[in-house]
PDB file of C-alpha atoms in Angstrom:
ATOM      1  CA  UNK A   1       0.000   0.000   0.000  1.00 47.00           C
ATOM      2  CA  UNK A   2       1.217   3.626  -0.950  1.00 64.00           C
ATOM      3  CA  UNK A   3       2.213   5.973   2.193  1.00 83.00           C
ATOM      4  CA  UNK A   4       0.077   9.020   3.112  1.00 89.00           C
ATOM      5  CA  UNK A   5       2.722  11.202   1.259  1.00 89.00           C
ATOM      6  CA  UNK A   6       2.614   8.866  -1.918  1.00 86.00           C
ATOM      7  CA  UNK A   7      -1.185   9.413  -2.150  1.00 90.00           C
ATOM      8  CA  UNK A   8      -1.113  13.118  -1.539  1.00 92.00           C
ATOM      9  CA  UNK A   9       1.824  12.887  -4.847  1.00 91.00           C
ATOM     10  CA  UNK A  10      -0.657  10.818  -6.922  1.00 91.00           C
ATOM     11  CA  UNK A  11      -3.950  12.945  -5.745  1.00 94.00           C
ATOM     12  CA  UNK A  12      -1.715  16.671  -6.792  1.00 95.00           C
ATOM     13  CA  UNK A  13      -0.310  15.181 -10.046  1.00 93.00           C
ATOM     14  CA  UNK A  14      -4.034  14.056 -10.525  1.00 96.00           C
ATOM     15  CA  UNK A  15      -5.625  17.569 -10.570  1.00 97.00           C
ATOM     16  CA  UNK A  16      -2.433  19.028 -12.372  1.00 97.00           C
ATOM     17  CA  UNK A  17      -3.276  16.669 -14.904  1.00 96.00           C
ATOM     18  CA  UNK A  18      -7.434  17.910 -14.822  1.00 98.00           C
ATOM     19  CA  UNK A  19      -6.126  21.295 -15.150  1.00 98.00           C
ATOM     20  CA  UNK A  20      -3.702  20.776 -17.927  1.00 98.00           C
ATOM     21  CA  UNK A  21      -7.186  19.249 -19.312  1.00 98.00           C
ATOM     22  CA  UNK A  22      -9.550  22.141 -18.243  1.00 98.00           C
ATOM     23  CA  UNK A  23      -6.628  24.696 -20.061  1.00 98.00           C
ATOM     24  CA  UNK A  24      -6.966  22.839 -23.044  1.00 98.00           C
ATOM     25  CA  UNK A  25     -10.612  22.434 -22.766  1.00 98.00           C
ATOM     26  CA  UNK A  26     -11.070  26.271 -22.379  1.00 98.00           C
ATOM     27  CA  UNK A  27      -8.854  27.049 -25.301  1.00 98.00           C
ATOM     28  CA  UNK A  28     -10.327  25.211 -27.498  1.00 98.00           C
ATOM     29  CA  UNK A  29     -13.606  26.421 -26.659  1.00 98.00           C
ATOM     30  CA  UNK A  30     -12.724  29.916 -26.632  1.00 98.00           C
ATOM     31  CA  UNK A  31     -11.077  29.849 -30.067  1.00 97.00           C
ATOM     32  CA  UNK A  32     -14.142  28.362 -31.585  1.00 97.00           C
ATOM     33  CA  UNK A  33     -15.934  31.361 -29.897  1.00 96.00           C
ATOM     34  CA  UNK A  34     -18.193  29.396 -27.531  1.00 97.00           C
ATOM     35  CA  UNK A  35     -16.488  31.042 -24.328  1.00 96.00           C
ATOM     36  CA  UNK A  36     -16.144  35.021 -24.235  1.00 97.00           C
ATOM     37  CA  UNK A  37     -12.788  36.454 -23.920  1.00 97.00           C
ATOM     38  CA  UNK A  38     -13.173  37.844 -20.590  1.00 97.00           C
ATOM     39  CA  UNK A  39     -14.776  34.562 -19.400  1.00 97.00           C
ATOM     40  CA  UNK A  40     -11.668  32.586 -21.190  1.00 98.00           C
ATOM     41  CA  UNK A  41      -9.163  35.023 -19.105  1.00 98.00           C
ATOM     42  CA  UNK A  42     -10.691  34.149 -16.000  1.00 97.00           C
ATOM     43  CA  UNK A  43     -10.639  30.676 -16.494  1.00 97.00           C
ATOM     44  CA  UNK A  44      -7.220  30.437 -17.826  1.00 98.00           C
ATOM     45  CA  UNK A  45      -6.171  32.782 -15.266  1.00 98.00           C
ATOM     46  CA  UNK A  46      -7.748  30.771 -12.090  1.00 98.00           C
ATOM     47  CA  UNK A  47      -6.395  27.631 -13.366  1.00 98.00           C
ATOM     48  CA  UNK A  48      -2.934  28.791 -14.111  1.00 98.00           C
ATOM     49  CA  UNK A  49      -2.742  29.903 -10.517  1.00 98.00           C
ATOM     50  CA  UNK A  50      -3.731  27.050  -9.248  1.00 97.00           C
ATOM     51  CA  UNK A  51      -0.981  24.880 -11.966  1.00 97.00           C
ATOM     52  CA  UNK A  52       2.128  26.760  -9.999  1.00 97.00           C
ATOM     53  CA  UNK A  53       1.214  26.165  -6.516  1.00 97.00           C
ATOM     54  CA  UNK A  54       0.733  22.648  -7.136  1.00 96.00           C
ATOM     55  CA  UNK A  55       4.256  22.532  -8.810  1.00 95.00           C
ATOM     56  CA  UNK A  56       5.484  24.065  -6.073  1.00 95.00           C
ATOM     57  CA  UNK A  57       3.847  21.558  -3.547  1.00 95.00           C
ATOM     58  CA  UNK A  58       4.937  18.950  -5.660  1.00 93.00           C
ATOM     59  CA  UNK A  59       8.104  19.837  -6.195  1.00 93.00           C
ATOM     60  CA  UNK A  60       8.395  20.283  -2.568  1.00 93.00           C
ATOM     61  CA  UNK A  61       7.298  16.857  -2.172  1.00 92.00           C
ATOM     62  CA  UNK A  62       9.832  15.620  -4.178  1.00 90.00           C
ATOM     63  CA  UNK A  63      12.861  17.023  -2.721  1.00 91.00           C
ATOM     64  CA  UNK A  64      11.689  16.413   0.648  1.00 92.00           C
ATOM     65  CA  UNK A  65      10.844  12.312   0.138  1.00 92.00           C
ATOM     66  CA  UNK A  66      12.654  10.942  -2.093  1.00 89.00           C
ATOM     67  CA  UNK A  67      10.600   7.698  -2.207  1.00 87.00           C
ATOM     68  CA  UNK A  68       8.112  10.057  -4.227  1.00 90.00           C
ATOM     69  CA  UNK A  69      10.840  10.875  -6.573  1.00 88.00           C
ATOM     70  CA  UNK A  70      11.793   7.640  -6.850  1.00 89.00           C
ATOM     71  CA  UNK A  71       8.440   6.347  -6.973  1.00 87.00           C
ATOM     72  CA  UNK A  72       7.699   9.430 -10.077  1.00 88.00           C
ATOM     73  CA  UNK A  73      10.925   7.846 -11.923  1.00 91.00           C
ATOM     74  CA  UNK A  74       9.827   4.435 -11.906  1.00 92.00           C
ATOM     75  CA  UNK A  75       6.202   5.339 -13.480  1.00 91.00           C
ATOM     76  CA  UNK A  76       8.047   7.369 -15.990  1.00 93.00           C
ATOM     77  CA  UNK A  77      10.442   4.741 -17.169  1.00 95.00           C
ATOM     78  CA  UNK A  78       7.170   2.143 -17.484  1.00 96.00           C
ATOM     79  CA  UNK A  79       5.682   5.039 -19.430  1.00 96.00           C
ATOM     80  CA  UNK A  80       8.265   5.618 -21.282  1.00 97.00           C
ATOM     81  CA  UNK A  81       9.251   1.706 -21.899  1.00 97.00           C
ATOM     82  CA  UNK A  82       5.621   1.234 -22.884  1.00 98.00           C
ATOM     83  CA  UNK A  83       6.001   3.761 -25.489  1.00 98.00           C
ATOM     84  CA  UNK A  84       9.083   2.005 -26.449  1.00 97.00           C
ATOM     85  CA  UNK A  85       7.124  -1.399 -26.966  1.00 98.00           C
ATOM     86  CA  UNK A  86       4.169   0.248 -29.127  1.00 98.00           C
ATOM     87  CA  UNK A  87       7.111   1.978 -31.163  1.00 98.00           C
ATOM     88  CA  UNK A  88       8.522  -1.802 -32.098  1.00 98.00           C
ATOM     89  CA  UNK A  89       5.409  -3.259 -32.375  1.00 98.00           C
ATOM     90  CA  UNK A  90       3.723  -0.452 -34.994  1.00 98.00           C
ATOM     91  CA  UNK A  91       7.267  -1.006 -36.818  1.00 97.00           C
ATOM     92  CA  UNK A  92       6.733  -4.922 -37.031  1.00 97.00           C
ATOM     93  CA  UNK A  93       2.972  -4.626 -38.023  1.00 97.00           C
ATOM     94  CA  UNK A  94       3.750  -1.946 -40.774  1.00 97.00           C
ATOM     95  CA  UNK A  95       6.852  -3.720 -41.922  1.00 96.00           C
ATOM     96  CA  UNK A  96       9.329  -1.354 -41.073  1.00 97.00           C
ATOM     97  CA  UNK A  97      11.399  -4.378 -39.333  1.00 96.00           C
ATOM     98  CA  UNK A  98      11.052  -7.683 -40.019  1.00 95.00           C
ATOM     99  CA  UNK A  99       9.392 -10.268 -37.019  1.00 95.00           C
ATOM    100  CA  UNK A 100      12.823 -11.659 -35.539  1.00 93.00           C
ATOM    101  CA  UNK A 101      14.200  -8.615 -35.349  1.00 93.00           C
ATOM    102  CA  UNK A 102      11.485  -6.683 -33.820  1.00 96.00           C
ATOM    103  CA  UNK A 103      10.666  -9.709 -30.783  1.00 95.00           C
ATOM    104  CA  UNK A 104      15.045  -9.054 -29.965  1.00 93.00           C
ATOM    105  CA  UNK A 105      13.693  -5.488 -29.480  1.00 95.00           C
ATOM    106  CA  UNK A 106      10.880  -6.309 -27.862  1.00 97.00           C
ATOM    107  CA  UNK A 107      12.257  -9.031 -25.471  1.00 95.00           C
ATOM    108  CA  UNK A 108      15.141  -6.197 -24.111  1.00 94.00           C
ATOM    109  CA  UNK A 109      12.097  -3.741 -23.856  1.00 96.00           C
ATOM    110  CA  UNK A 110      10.582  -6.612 -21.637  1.00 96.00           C
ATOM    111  CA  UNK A 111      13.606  -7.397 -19.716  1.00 94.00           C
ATOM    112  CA  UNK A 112      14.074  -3.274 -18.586  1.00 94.00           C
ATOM    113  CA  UNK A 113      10.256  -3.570 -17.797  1.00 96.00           C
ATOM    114  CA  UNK A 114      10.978  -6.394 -15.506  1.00 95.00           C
ATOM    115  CA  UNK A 115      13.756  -4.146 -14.043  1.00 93.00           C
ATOM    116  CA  UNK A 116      11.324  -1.247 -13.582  1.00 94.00           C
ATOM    117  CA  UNK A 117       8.496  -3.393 -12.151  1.00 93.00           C
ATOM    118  CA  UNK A 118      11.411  -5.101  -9.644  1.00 92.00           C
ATOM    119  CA  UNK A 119      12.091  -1.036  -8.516  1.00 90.00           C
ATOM    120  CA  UNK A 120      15.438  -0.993 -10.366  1.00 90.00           C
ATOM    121  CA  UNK A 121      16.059   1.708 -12.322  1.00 90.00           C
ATOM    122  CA  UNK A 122      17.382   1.740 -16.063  1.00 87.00           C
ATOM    123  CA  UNK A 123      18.154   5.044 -16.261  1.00 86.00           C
ATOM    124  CA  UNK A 124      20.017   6.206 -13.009  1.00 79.00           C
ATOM    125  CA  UNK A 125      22.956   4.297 -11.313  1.00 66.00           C
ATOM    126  CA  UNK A 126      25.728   1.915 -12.778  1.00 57.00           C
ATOM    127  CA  UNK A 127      23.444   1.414 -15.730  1.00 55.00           C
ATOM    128  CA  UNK A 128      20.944  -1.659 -16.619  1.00 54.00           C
ATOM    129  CA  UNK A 129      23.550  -4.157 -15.896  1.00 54.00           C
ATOM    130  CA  UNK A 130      23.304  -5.221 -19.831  1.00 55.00           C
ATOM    131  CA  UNK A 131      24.190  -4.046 -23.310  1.00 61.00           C
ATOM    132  CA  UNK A 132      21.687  -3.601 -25.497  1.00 65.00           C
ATOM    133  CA  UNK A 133      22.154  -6.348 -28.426  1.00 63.00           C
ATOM    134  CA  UNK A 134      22.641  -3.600 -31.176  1.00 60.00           C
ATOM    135  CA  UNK A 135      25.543  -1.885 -29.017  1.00 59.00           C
ATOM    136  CA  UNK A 136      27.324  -5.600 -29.643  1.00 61.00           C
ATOM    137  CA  UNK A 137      27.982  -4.819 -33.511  1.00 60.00           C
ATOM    138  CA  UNK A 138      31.049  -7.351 -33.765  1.00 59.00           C
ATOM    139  CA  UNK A 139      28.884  -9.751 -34.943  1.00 61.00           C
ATOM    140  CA  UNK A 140      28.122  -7.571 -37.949  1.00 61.00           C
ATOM    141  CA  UNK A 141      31.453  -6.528 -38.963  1.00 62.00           C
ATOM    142  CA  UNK A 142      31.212  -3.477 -36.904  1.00 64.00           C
ATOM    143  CA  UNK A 143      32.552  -1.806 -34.078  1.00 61.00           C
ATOM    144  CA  UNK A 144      31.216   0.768 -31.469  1.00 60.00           C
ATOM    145  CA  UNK A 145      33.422   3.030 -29.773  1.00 64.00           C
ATOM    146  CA  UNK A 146      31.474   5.120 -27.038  1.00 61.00           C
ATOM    147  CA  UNK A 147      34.941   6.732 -25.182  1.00 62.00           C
ATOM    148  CA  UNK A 148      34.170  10.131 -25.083  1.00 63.00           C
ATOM    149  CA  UNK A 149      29.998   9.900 -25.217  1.00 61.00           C
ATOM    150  CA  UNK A 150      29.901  10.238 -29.006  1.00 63.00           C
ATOM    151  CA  UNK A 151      29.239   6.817 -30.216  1.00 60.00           C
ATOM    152  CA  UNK A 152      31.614   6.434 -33.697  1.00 64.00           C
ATOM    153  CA  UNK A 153      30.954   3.238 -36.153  1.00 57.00           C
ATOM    154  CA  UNK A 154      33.992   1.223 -37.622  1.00 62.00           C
ATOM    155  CA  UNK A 155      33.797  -1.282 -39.662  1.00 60.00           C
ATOM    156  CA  UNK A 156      36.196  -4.102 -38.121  1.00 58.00           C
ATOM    157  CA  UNK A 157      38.594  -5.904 -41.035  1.00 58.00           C
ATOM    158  CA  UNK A 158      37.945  -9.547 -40.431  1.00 52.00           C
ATOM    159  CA  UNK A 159      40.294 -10.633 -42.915  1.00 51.00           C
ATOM    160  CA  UNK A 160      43.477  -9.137 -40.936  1.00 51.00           C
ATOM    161  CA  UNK A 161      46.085 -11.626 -41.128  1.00 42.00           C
ATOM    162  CA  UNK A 162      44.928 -13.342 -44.449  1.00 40.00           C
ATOM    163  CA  UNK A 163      47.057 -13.251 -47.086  1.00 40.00           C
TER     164      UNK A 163
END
């Protein structure tokens, strides 16, 4: 079960959510003329006061229990890995890769889900304790070389030593 504090982070990020919705809502409305200017201003101006205090209490929140920000970067990485999978899969089903290739991708998107859902983060830390299979380009006749951050492609001369 969620602490008090976790439920108070889920109930704020909740309404910012509604108002992000209700700012939208009244936008759209106003620019097709069904709200009055003056009634739009209000709105927007209500709700956008409302939007920085609760960034403020949330961001509070944050930096004051870190199991909440913790907690926040866990459901963003399964958002984020979910978005991941759907990629993959719309690039199988419209051909874009073929099957085999896209279930590799799709198993590693699995395994860093299984991470995430054990509270280990892929992001953060020493890493996911795994290389992606693509980063492995040996196989391929190529070579990654990530030294400095900026990944540069080789292509790796199997036939050294021939004659």
């Amino acid at each position: 079960m969620a602490s008090e504090v976790e439920e108070v982070y889920e109930l704020l990020l909740g309404r910012a959510r509604a108002i992000d919705a209700a700012l939208d809502a009244v936008a759209r409305l106003h620019q097709d003329d069904d709200v009055p200017t003056a009634m739009y201003e209000a709105f927007t101006t209500e709700y956008e006061r409302e939007k920085e205090q609760l960034r403020a209490v949330i961001s509070t929140l944050r930096s004051e229990y870190p199991e909440v920000e913790r907690e926040q970067l866990l459901v963003s990485e399964r958002r984020v890995l979910q978005e991941e999978k759907s990629a993959v899969q719309d690039a199988i089903r419209t051909g874009v890769i073929n099957d085999d290739i896209g279930e590799r991708l799709l198993e590693e998107i699995d395994l860093k889900v299984d991470l995430v859902a054990a509270g280990e983060s892929t992001v953060l830390g020493g890493g996911e304790g795994y290389d992606e299979f693509w980063r492995d380009l040996r196989d391929l006749g190529l070579a990654v070389d990530e030294g400095d951050g900026d990944a540069e492609i080789t292509v790796v001369d199997h036939k050294q030593g021939e004659a």
